[in-house]
Amino acid sequence: MNALTPIACAPDIVLKGLHKTYGSGHILHGLDLVFKAGELNVILGPSGCGKSTLLRMVAGLEDVTQGQILMGGRDVTRLPPKERGCAMVFQNYALYPHMSVADNIGYALKLARISRKEREQRIRECASSLGLEELLQRKPGELSGGQRQRVAIGRALIRKPPVLLFDEPLCNLDSALRHEMRLLIRNLHQQTGATILYVTHDQTEAMTLAERVVILNKGHVEQIGTPTDIYDQPASTFVASFIGTPPMNLLPVHCLDDNVLILADGQRLPIKLGIASNRTGKWLMGLRPETVALGQTGVTATVESSENLGSHSLLYCQLAGTRCVVSLAERQHLMPGTQVRIAIHPAPLLFDIESGQRQLVSFSQTTK
């Protein structure tokens, strides 16, 4: 595959107080976001959270109810799509079925009255970068899903846009093709340096593609950060539950007079809050499955079931009336009803039980 020409001046994208309503329905609630020039940003969230609406507003395909969209310092809020310098890749490919692959890729150049010679050269270069050289004369109906999506990406890339917008582009592909296309998209970003906004509900795509992740929930921003920050330090129980497979364990706890944390069934944890911490609340203690381990000491739990996933195994336990998942590096099968000891990570996360927001507290270890 040939390399693509880098974008000369990819812009930053700034959203100021962005609202979107449909009748009485409020889809986006005053979003303030900055997407850095040349950065690959993933907008992640469940169905109906407003992420595709946000992308379409940036593209100019949806009107802005209130607020501003700036690209490279230029207000594009009311500009038509063709004047924004964006190209968009849709989840349903949106290819012309009667046109060949070459004509689909080069259609925008034809509309721009680019000469046939230059058009053919740029089509060949773009097709080469996407592994489509041998398919240029085929029609979309003769292609696989992965090949069709490559054509859709080629059609977006051919104009060398400074901004690329992806709306759930891989959701119709099987697991192996999604993996292949993630590698392709990451490579294309490295080659072009375009500013990319990529919408998905798939956390794997977000974790593997993004330089920065924006998590939306019900039209509000839940958290912005690198994939590592989002995974290790979720800002809320929503993020903790949405990111991770399996998601973070959330166990109700409260604090004794000596600052020691205690589970709902009265088991004391070998963890105490720092002296300066507020110890009057009731919380949910957050633990990633891989930070929990079986041991000779620890709190007592009862095995419900186990799963062997080849590279590791998952143990599903009942701990103080709540399911707790333990990820084990070794393959291990325990019978339901088996009593086990679980060692708790010495610095768990604490979330307010009512608001769901993560609490900033310090910890120290103690003996039970």
mmCIF file of C-alpha atoms in Angstrom:
data_model
loop_
_atom_site.group_PDB
_atom_site.id
_atom_site.type_symbol
_atom_site.label_atom_id
_atom_site.label_comp_id
_atom_site.label_asym_id
_atom_site.label_seq_id
_atom_site.Cartn_x
_atom_site.Cartn_y
_atom_site.Cartn_z
ATOM 1 C CA MET A 1 0.000 0.000 0.000
ATOM 2 C CA ASN A 2 1.182 3.528 -0.779
ATOM 3 C CA ALA A 3 1.256 6.261 1.854
ATOM 4 C CA LEU A 4 -1.185 9.159 1.662
ATOM 5 C CA THR A 5 -0.133 12.803 1.523
ATOM 6 C CA PRO A 6 -0.300 14.480 4.960
ATOM 7 C CA ILE A 7 -2.923 17.189 5.481
ATOM 8 C CA ALA A 8 -1.228 20.612 5.422
ATOM 9 C CA CYS A 9 -3.387 22.402 7.973
ATOM 10 C CA ALA A 10 -5.841 20.274 9.957
ATOM 11 C CA PRO A 11 -7.956 22.583 12.142
ATOM 12 C CA ASP A 12 -9.027 22.371 15.736
ATOM 13 C CA ILE A 13 -12.787 22.111 16.321
ATOM 14 C CA VAL A 14 -14.401 24.081 19.134
ATOM 15 C CA LEU A 15 -18.002 23.609 20.280
ATOM 16 C CA LYS A 16 -19.454 26.387 22.443
ATOM 17 C CA GLY A 17 -22.682 25.891 24.371
ATOM 18 C CA LEU A 18 -24.051 23.483 21.774
ATOM 19 C CA HIS A 19 -27.738 22.602 22.148
ATOM 20 C CA LYS A 20 -29.968 20.453 19.972
ATOM 21 C CA THR A 21 -33.717 20.051 20.401
ATOM 22 C CA TYR A 22 -36.381 18.253 18.396
ATOM 23 C CA GLY A 23 -39.734 19.704 19.414
ATOM 24 C CA SER A 24 -39.881 19.267 23.194
ATOM 25 C CA GLY A 25 -37.021 16.743 23.207
ATOM 26 C CA HIS A 26 -33.614 18.041 24.325
ATOM 27 C CA ILE A 27 -30.920 15.913 22.665
ATOM 28 C CA LEU A 28 -27.720 17.842 23.518
ATOM 29 C CA HIS A 29 -27.403 20.074 26.566
ATOM 30 C CA GLY A 30 -24.983 22.968 26.141
ATOM 31 C CA LEU A 31 -21.830 21.048 25.174
ATOM 32 C CA ASP A 32 -18.480 22.826 25.450
ATOM 33 C CA LEU A 33 -15.757 20.769 23.747
ATOM 34 C CA VAL A 34 -12.367 21.346 22.128
ATOM 35 C CA PHE A 35 -10.985 18.809 19.647
ATOM 36 C CA LYS A 36 -7.306 19.520 18.996
ATOM 37 C CA ALA A 37 -5.943 19.882 15.477
ATOM 38 C CA GLY A 38 -4.756 16.567 14.035
ATOM 39 C CA GLU A 39 -6.100 14.521 16.951
ATOM 40 C CA LEU A 40 -8.157 11.328 16.711
ATOM 41 C CA ASN A 41 -11.107 11.805 19.060
ATOM 42 C CA VAL A 42 -13.653 9.102 19.772
ATOM 43 C CA ILE A 43 -17.149 10.122 20.893
ATOM 44 C CA LEU A 44 -18.455 7.170 22.868
ATOM 45 C CA GLY A 45 -21.800 6.448 24.438
ATOM 46 C CA PRO A 46 -24.892 4.236 24.421
ATOM 47 C CA SER A 47 -27.591 4.398 21.759
ATOM 48 C CA GLY A 48 -29.635 7.580 21.987
ATOM 49 C CA CYS A 49 -27.028 9.631 23.883
ATOM 50 C CA GLY A 50 -26.723 12.227 21.081
ATOM 51 C CA LYS A 51 -23.327 11.280 19.650
ATOM 52 C CA SER A 52 -24.437 10.861 16.005
ATOM 53 C CA THR A 53 -26.493 14.053 16.238
ATOM 54 C CA LEU A 54 -23.369 15.861 17.455
ATOM 55 C CA LEU A 55 -21.347 14.534 14.505
ATOM 56 C CA ARG A 56 -24.027 15.537 11.994
ATOM 57 C CA MET A 57 -24.100 19.046 13.467
ATOM 58 C CA VAL A 58 -20.335 19.350 12.971
ATOM 59 C CA ALA A 59 -20.779 18.144 9.378
ATOM 60 C CA GLY A 60 -23.583 20.644 8.738
ATOM 61 C CA LEU A 61 -26.198 17.919 8.199
ATOM 62 C CA GLU A 62 -28.177 18.994 11.287
ATOM 63 C CA ASP A 63 -29.062 22.536 12.288
ATOM 64 C CA VAL A 64 -27.689 23.923 15.564
ATOM 65 C CA THR A 65 -30.472 24.930 17.948
ATOM 66 C CA GLN A 66 -28.157 27.070 20.043
ATOM 67 C CA GLY A 67 -24.393 27.562 20.316
ATOM 68 C CA GLN A 68 -21.406 27.770 17.976
ATOM 69 C CA ILE A 69 -19.130 25.476 15.980
ATOM 70 C CA LEU A 70 -15.665 26.816 15.145
ATOM 71 C CA MET A 71 -13.129 25.150 12.857
ATOM 72 C CA GLY A 72 -9.652 26.627 12.860
ATOM 73 C CA GLY A 73 -11.114 29.748 14.481
ATOM 74 C CA ARG A 74 -13.730 30.161 11.728
ATOM 75 C CA ASP A 75 -17.413 30.148 12.703
ATOM 76 C CA VAL A 76 -19.035 27.448 10.548
ATOM 77 C CA THR A 77 -22.263 27.139 12.540
ATOM 78 C CA ARG A 78 -24.492 28.281 9.662
ATOM 79 C CA LEU A 79 -22.308 27.238 6.737
ATOM 80 C CA PRO A 80 -23.522 24.475 4.363
ATOM 81 C CA PRO A 81 -21.664 21.144 4.492
ATOM 82 C CA LYS A 82 -19.659 21.751 1.294
ATOM 83 C CA GLU A 83 -18.013 24.853 2.801
ATOM 84 C CA ARG A 84 -16.793 23.217 6.016
ATOM 85 C CA GLY A 85 -13.896 21.115 4.730
ATOM 86 C CA CYS A 86 -15.290 17.893 6.229
ATOM 87 C CA ALA A 87 -15.759 14.432 4.758
ATOM 88 C CA MET A 88 -18.014 11.877 6.424
ATOM 89 C CA VAL A 89 -18.042 8.071 6.455
ATOM 90 C CA PHE A 90 -21.406 6.501 7.281
ATOM 91 C CA GLN A 91 -22.211 3.122 8.804
ATOM 92 C CA ASN A 92 -24.323 2.053 5.802
ATOM 93 C CA TYR A 93 -21.520 2.874 3.274
ATOM 94 C CA ALA A 94 -23.805 5.131 1.130
ATOM 95 C CA LEU A 95 -22.216 3.961 -2.136
ATOM 96 C CA TYR A 96 -23.767 4.370 -5.591
ATOM 97 C CA PRO A 97 -24.673 0.793 -6.605
ATOM 98 C CA HIS A 98 -24.550 1.461 -10.370
ATOM 99 C CA MET A 99 -21.030 2.940 -10.252
ATOM 100 C CA SER A 100 -17.725 1.094 -10.174
ATOM 101 C CA VAL A 101 -15.385 1.333 -7.199
ATOM 102 C CA ALA A 102 -13.238 3.807 -9.134
ATOM 103 C CA ASP A 103 -16.228 6.019 -9.978
ATOM 104 C CA ASN A 104 -17.494 5.923 -6.378
ATOM 105 C CA ILE A 105 -14.118 6.969 -5.015
ATOM 106 C CA GLY A 106 -13.603 9.685 -7.615
ATOM 107 C CA TYR A 107 -17.135 11.080 -7.711
ATOM 108 C CA ALA A 108 -16.322 14.175 -5.619
ATOM 109 C CA LEU A 109 -13.398 14.989 -7.919
ATOM 110 C CA LYS A 110 -15.665 14.714 -10.946
ATOM 111 C CA LEU A 111 -18.125 17.154 -9.381
ATOM 112 C CA ALA A 112 -15.205 19.502 -8.684
ATOM 113 C CA ARG A 113 -14.300 19.326 -12.410
ATOM 114 C CA ILE A 114 -10.845 17.887 -11.747
ATOM 115 C CA SER A 115 -9.231 16.764 -14.999
ATOM 116 C CA ARG A 116 -9.634 13.116 -15.924
ATOM 117 C CA LYS A 117 -5.874 12.507 -15.846
ATOM 118 C CA GLU A 118 -5.458 13.916 -12.333
ATOM 119 C CA ARG A 119 -8.646 12.202 -11.197
ATOM 120 C CA GLU A 120 -7.425 8.779 -12.336
ATOM 121 C CA GLN A 121 -4.044 9.315 -10.695
ATOM 122 C CA ARG A 122 -5.558 10.287 -7.364
ATOM 123 C CA ILE A 123 -8.022 7.372 -7.499
ATOM 124 C CA ARG A 124 -5.133 4.937 -8.056
ATOM 125 C CA GLU A 125 -3.147 6.452 -5.158
ATOM 126 C CA CYS A 126 -6.129 6.355 -2.826
ATOM 127 C CA ALA A 127 -7.085 2.805 -3.849
ATOM 128 C CA SER A 128 -3.505 1.660 -3.299
ATOM 129 C CA SER A 129 -3.477 3.064 0.236
ATOM 130 C CA LEU A 130 -6.668 1.109 0.976
ATOM 131 C CA GLY A 131 -5.769 -2.156 -0.734
ATOM 132 C CA LEU A 132 -8.408 -1.692 -3.446
ATOM 133 C CA GLU A 133 -6.163 -1.716 -6.546
ATOM 134 C CA GLU A 134 -7.607 -4.978 -7.894
ATOM 135 C CA LEU A 135 -11.237 -3.990 -7.265
ATOM 136 C CA LEU A 136 -11.526 -0.650 -9.085
ATOM 137 C CA GLN A 137 -13.790 -1.966 -11.873
ATOM 138 C CA ARG A 138 -16.166 -3.880 -9.603
ATOM 139 C CA LYS A 139 -19.589 -2.662 -8.462
ATOM 140 C CA PRO A 140 -20.453 -2.344 -4.732
ATOM 141 C CA GLY A 141 -22.747 -5.373 -4.944
ATOM 142 C CA GLU A 142 -19.743 -7.556 -5.791
ATOM 143 C CA LEU A 143 -17.806 -6.525 -2.661
ATOM 144 C CA SER A 144 -17.673 -7.790 0.912
ATOM 145 C CA GLY A 145 -18.714 -5.550 3.804
ATOM 146 C CA GLY A 146 -15.120 -4.714 4.646
ATOM 147 C CA GLN A 147 -14.340 -3.849 1.020
ATOM 148 C CA ARG A 148 -17.400 -1.603 0.777
ATOM 149 C CA GLN A 149 -16.325 0.267 3.881
ATOM 150 C CA ARG A 150 -12.855 0.756 2.387
ATOM 151 C CA VAL A 151 -14.486 2.270 -0.697
ATOM 152 C CA ALA A 152 -16.560 4.584 1.520
ATOM 153 C CA ILE A 153 -13.385 5.677 3.319
ATOM 154 C CA GLY A 154 -11.644 6.182 -0.035
ATOM 155 C CA ARG A 155 -14.461 8.405 -1.239
ATOM 156 C CA ALA A 156 -13.990 10.537 1.900
ATOM 157 C CA LEU A 157 -10.178 10.643 1.612
ATOM 158 C CA ILE A 158 -9.970 11.481 -2.090
ATOM 159 C CA ARG A 159 -10.642 15.191 -1.490
ATOM 160 C CA LYS A 160 -7.856 15.332 1.136
ATOM 161 C CA PRO A 161 -10.201 16.832 3.734
ATOM 162 C CA PRO A 162 -8.694 18.415 6.874
ATOM 163 C CA VAL A 163 -11.537 16.958 8.968
ATOM 164 C CA LEU A 164 -12.748 13.344 8.801
ATOM 165 C CA LEU A 165 -15.998 12.308 10.486
ATOM 166 C CA PHE A 166 -16.827 8.636 11.094
ATOM 167 C CA ASP A 167 -20.343 7.634 12.186
ATOM 168 C CA GLU A 168 -20.304 4.047 13.533
ATOM 169 C CA PRO A 169 -18.410 2.867 10.414
ATOM 170 C CA LEU A 170 -17.666 -0.660 11.651
ATOM 171 C CA CYS A 171 -20.942 -1.672 13.271
ATOM 172 C CA ASN A 172 -22.040 -3.834 10.313
ATOM 173 C CA LEU A 173 -18.782 -5.817 10.170
ATOM 174 C CA ASP A 174 -17.842 -9.041 11.926
ATOM 175 C CA SER A 175 -15.217 -9.140 14.677
ATOM 176 C CA ALA A 176 -12.248 -10.034 12.462
ATOM 177 C CA LEU A 177 -13.064 -7.287 9.946
ATOM 178 C CA ARG A 178 -13.569 -4.711 12.701
ATOM 179 C CA HIS A 179 -10.082 -5.480 13.988
ATOM 180 C CA GLU A 180 -8.627 -5.121 10.481
ATOM 181 C CA MET A 181 -10.461 -1.843 9.842
ATOM 182 C CA ARG A 182 -9.374 -0.367 13.196
ATOM 183 C CA LEU A 183 -5.752 -0.921 12.175
ATOM 184 C CA LEU A 184 -6.461 0.664 8.780
ATOM 185 C CA ILE A 185 -8.128 3.767 10.261
ATOM 186 C CA ARG A 186 -5.344 4.280 12.785
ATOM 187 C CA ASN A 187 -2.769 3.983 9.985
ATOM 188 C CA LEU A 188 -4.676 6.456 7.793
ATOM 189 C CA HIS A 189 -4.731 8.955 10.636
ATOM 190 C CA GLN A 190 -0.981 8.618 11.132
ATOM 191 C CA GLN A 191 -0.435 9.220 7.405
ATOM 192 C CA THR A 192 -2.814 12.144 6.889
ATOM 193 C CA GLY A 193 -2.754 13.956 10.250
ATOM 194 C CA ALA A 194 -6.395 14.948 9.732
ATOM 195 C CA THR A 195 -8.573 15.987 12.656
ATOM 196 C CA ILE A 196 -10.847 12.982 13.208
ATOM 197 C CA LEU A 197 -14.114 12.692 15.116
ATOM 198 C CA TYR A 198 -15.149 9.056 15.372
ATOM 199 C CA VAL A 199 -18.539 8.084 16.814
ATOM 200 C CA THR A 200 -19.152 4.626 18.261
ATOM 201 C CA HIS A 201 -20.979 2.738 21.006
ATOM 202 C CA ASP A 202 -18.215 0.103 21.002
ATOM 203 C CA GLN A 203 -15.739 0.600 23.845
ATOM 204 C CA THR A 204 -13.139 -1.602 22.123
ATOM 205 C CA GLU A 205 -13.026 0.794 19.183
ATOM 206 C CA ALA A 206 -12.694 3.723 21.592
ATOM 207 C CA MET A 207 -9.900 2.158 23.639
ATOM 208 C CA THR A 208 -7.861 1.019 20.637
ATOM 209 C CA LEU A 209 -8.301 4.017 18.309
ATOM 210 C CA ALA A 210 -8.585 7.157 20.386
ATOM 211 C CA GLU A 211 -6.034 9.668 21.495
ATOM 212 C CA ARG A 212 -8.860 11.185 23.512
ATOM 213 C CA VAL A 213 -12.303 9.842 24.406
ATOM 214 C CA VAL A 214 -15.435 11.908 25.021
ATOM 215 C CA ILE A 215 -18.136 9.911 26.814
ATOM 216 C CA LEU A 216 -21.703 11.117 26.325
ATOM 217 C CA ASN A 217 -24.749 10.114 28.334
ATOM 218 C CA LYS A 218 -28.224 11.539 27.747
ATOM 219 C CA GLY A 219 -26.816 14.547 25.911
ATOM 220 C CA HIS A 220 -24.283 15.458 28.611
ATOM 221 C CA VAL A 221 -20.515 14.912 28.769
ATOM 222 C CA GLU A 222 -19.699 12.334 31.452
ATOM 223 C CA GLN A 223 -15.914 12.400 31.056
ATOM 224 C CA ILE A 224 -13.112 13.434 28.690
ATOM 225 C CA GLY A 225 -9.680 11.836 28.803
ATOM 226 C CA THR A 226 -7.199 9.395 27.328
ATOM 227 C CA PRO A 227 -8.336 5.770 27.111
ATOM 228 C CA THR A 228 -6.050 4.935 30.046
ATOM 229 C CA ASP A 229 -7.480 7.741 32.199
ATOM 230 C CA ILE A 230 -11.047 6.744 31.367
ATOM 231 C CA TYR A 231 -10.375 3.105 32.263
ATOM 232 C CA ASP A 232 -8.305 3.644 35.416
ATOM 233 C CA GLN A 233 -10.047 6.726 36.814
ATOM 234 C CA PRO A 234 -13.706 6.764 35.701
ATOM 235 C CA ALA A 235 -15.423 9.954 36.818
ATOM 236 C CA SER A 236 -18.743 8.287 37.617
ATOM 237 C CA THR A 237 -20.459 4.958 38.118
ATOM 238 C CA PHE A 238 -21.890 5.335 34.607
ATOM 239 C CA VAL A 239 -18.390 5.440 33.088
ATOM 240 C CA ALA A 240 -17.177 2.672 35.413
ATOM 241 C CA SER A 241 -20.030 0.429 34.272
ATOM 242 C CA PHE A 242 -19.844 1.372 30.588
ATOM 243 C CA ILE A 243 -16.094 0.896 30.129
ATOM 244 C CA GLY A 244 -14.538 -2.532 30.663
ATOM 245 C CA THR A 245 -15.482 -6.098 29.817
ATOM 246 C CA PRO A 246 -16.549 -7.192 32.360
ATOM 247 C CA PRO A 247 -17.301 -3.753 33.843
ATOM 248 C CA MET A 248 -15.975 -2.466 37.146
ATOM 249 C CA ASN A 249 -17.291 -4.147 40.292
ATOM 250 C CA LEU A 250 -19.304 -1.697 42.419
ATOM 251 C CA LEU A 251 -19.732 -2.811 46.035
ATOM 252 C CA PRO A 252 -21.673 -0.842 48.706
ATOM 253 C CA VAL A 253 -19.419 0.152 51.640
ATOM 254 C CA HIS A 254 -19.480 2.528 54.605
ATOM 255 C CA CYS A 255 -16.981 3.695 57.188
ATOM 256 C CA LEU A 256 -16.518 2.701 60.837
ATOM 257 C CA ASP A 257 -15.398 5.060 63.601
ATOM 258 C CA ASP A 258 -11.780 3.965 63.153
ATOM 259 C CA ASN A 259 -11.918 4.927 59.431
ATOM 260 C CA VAL A 260 -11.950 1.278 58.307
ATOM 261 C CA LEU A 261 -14.194 0.465 55.341
ATOM 262 C CA ILE A 262 -16.854 -2.193 55.885
ATOM 263 C CA LEU A 263 -18.957 -4.160 53.401
ATOM 264 C CA ALA A 264 -22.751 -4.439 53.523
ATOM 265 C CA ASP A 265 -22.567 -7.806 55.332
ATOM 266 C CA GLY A 266 -20.253 -6.435 58.042
ATOM 267 C CA GLN A 267 -16.957 -7.777 56.726
ATOM 268 C CA ARG A 268 -14.129 -5.368 57.464
ATOM 269 C CA LEU A 269 -11.755 -4.478 54.644
ATOM 270 C CA PRO A 270 -8.005 -4.089 55.226
ATOM 271 C CA ILE A 271 -8.336 -0.500 53.983
ATOM 272 C CA LYS A 272 -8.936 2.698 55.877
ATOM 273 C CA LEU A 273 -9.632 6.215 54.736
ATOM 274 C CA GLY A 274 -6.961 8.862 55.143
ATOM 275 C CA ILE A 275 -7.311 11.190 58.119
ATOM 276 C CA ALA A 276 -8.398 14.152 55.975
ATOM 277 C CA SER A 277 -11.127 12.217 54.148
ATOM 278 C CA ASN A 278 -14.839 12.666 54.780
ATOM 279 C CA ARG A 279 -15.884 9.410 56.472
ATOM 280 C CA THR A 280 -19.581 10.074 57.041
ATOM 281 C CA GLY A 281 -20.900 8.974 53.662
ATOM 282 C CA LYS A 282 -22.047 5.739 52.094
ATOM 283 C CA TRP A 283 -20.272 4.787 48.908
ATOM 284 C CA LEU A 284 -19.865 2.310 46.131
ATOM 285 C CA MET A 285 -16.356 0.865 46.068
ATOM 286 C CA GLY A 286 -15.051 0.396 42.510
ATOM 287 C CA LEU A 287 -12.725 -2.490 41.662
ATOM 288 C CA ARG A 288 -11.689 -3.647 38.199
ATOM 289 C CA PRO A 289 -11.922 -7.467 37.900
ATOM 290 C CA GLU A 290 -8.177 -7.740 37.211
ATOM 291 C CA THR A 291 -7.320 -5.856 40.441
ATOM 292 C CA VAL A 292 -9.135 -8.439 42.564
ATOM 293 C CA ALA A 293 -7.379 -11.715 43.364
ATOM 294 C CA LEU A 294 -7.909 -14.962 45.235
ATOM 295 C CA GLY A 295 -5.707 -15.420 48.287
ATOM 296 C CA GLN A 296 -5.213 -17.070 51.649
ATOM 297 C CA THR A 297 -6.537 -13.960 53.377
ATOM 298 C CA GLY A 298 -9.183 -11.406 52.479
ATOM 299 C CA VAL A 299 -12.951 -11.128 52.550
ATOM 300 C CA THR A 300 -15.115 -14.215 52.047
ATOM 301 C CA ALA A 301 -17.151 -14.709 48.879
ATOM 302 C CA THR A 302 -19.153 -17.550 47.335
ATOM 303 C CA VAL A 303 -18.538 -18.783 43.782
ATOM 304 C CA GLU A 304 -21.546 -18.625 41.445
ATOM 305 C CA SER A 305 -19.895 -19.733 38.200
ATOM 306 C CA SER A 306 -16.693 -19.499 36.184
ATOM 307 C CA GLU A 307 -15.748 -18.994 32.535
ATOM 308 C CA ASN A 308 -12.621 -20.183 30.737
ATOM 309 C CA LEU A 309 -11.755 -17.640 28.015
ATOM 310 C CA GLY A 310 -8.522 -19.301 26.861
ATOM 311 C CA SER A 311 -6.043 -16.595 27.809
ATOM 312 C CA HIS A 312 -7.656 -16.113 31.230
ATOM 313 C CA SER A 313 -10.699 -17.084 33.247
ATOM 314 C CA LEU A 314 -13.475 -15.167 34.974
ATOM 315 C CA LEU A 315 -14.863 -16.081 38.375
ATOM 316 C CA TYR A 316 -18.338 -14.804 39.279
ATOM 317 C CA CYS A 317 -18.839 -14.549 43.027
ATOM 318 C CA GLN A 318 -21.372 -13.289 45.543
ATOM 319 C CA LEU A 319 -19.686 -10.839 47.902
ATOM 320 C CA ALA A 320 -21.763 -9.156 50.592
ATOM 321 C CA GLY A 321 -24.932 -9.574 48.545
ATOM 322 C CA THR A 322 -23.434 -8.147 45.329
ATOM 323 C CA ARG A 323 -21.936 -9.919 42.329
ATOM 324 C CA CYS A 324 -18.158 -9.512 42.134
ATOM 325 C CA VAL A 325 -16.178 -10.633 39.070
ATOM 326 C CA VAL A 326 -12.566 -11.760 39.465
ATOM 327 C CA SER A 327 -10.295 -11.987 36.407
ATOM 328 C CA LEU A 328 -7.653 -14.695 36.841
ATOM 329 C CA ALA A 329 -4.530 -14.965 34.679
ATOM 330 C CA GLU A 330 -4.541 -18.735 35.046
ATOM 331 C CA ARG A 331 -7.280 -21.073 33.852
ATOM 332 C CA GLN A 332 -9.200 -22.059 36.923
ATOM 333 C CA HIS A 333 -12.555 -23.756 37.415
ATOM 334 C CA LEU A 334 -14.282 -23.714 40.799
ATOM 335 C CA MET A 335 -17.592 -25.374 41.563
ATOM 336 C CA PRO A 336 -20.606 -23.182 42.389
ATOM 337 C CA GLY A 337 -20.970 -22.784 46.152
ATOM 338 C CA THR A 338 -17.216 -22.878 46.827
ATOM 339 C CA GLN A 339 -16.087 -20.427 49.501
ATOM 340 C CA VAL A 340 -13.094 -18.304 48.464
ATOM 341 C CA ARG A 341 -11.038 -15.501 49.951
ATOM 342 C CA ILE A 342 -10.755 -12.343 47.882
ATOM 343 C CA ALA A 343 -7.900 -9.901 48.316
ATOM 344 C CA ILE A 344 -9.016 -6.323 47.699
ATOM 345 C CA HIS A 345 -6.817 -3.788 45.896
ATOM 346 C CA PRO A 346 -5.289 -1.418 48.474
ATOM 347 C CA ALA A 347 -6.469 1.733 46.641
ATOM 348 C CA PRO A 348 -9.987 1.205 45.280
ATOM 349 C CA LEU A 349 -12.173 3.949 43.848
ATOM 350 C CA LEU A 350 -15.057 5.351 45.856
ATOM 351 C CA PHE A 351 -18.233 6.755 44.277
ATOM 352 C CA ASP A 352 -20.989 8.667 46.011
ATOM 353 C CA ILE A 353 -23.925 6.271 46.270
ATOM 354 C CA GLU A 354 -26.480 8.954 45.333
ATOM 355 C CA SER A 355 -24.789 11.128 42.682
ATOM 356 C CA GLY A 356 -22.564 8.373 41.269
ATOM 357 C CA GLN A 357 -19.602 10.788 41.140
ATOM 358 C CA ARG A 358 -16.113 9.587 42.059
ATOM 359 C CA GLN A 359 -14.851 10.879 45.402
ATOM 360 C CA LEU A 360 -11.302 12.128 45.865
ATOM 361 C CA VAL A 361 -10.117 10.313 48.986
ATOM 362 C CA SER A 362 -6.859 8.885 50.285
ATOM 363 C CA PHE A 363 -6.331 5.387 51.674
ATOM 364 C CA SER A 364 -3.976 3.459 53.871
ATOM 365 C CA GLN A 365 -3.736 -0.257 54.610
ATOM 366 C CA THR A 366 -4.473 -1.842 57.923
ATOM 367 C CA THR A 367 -4.696 -5.339 59.320
ATOM 368 C CA LYS A 368 -8.076 -6.892 59.925
#
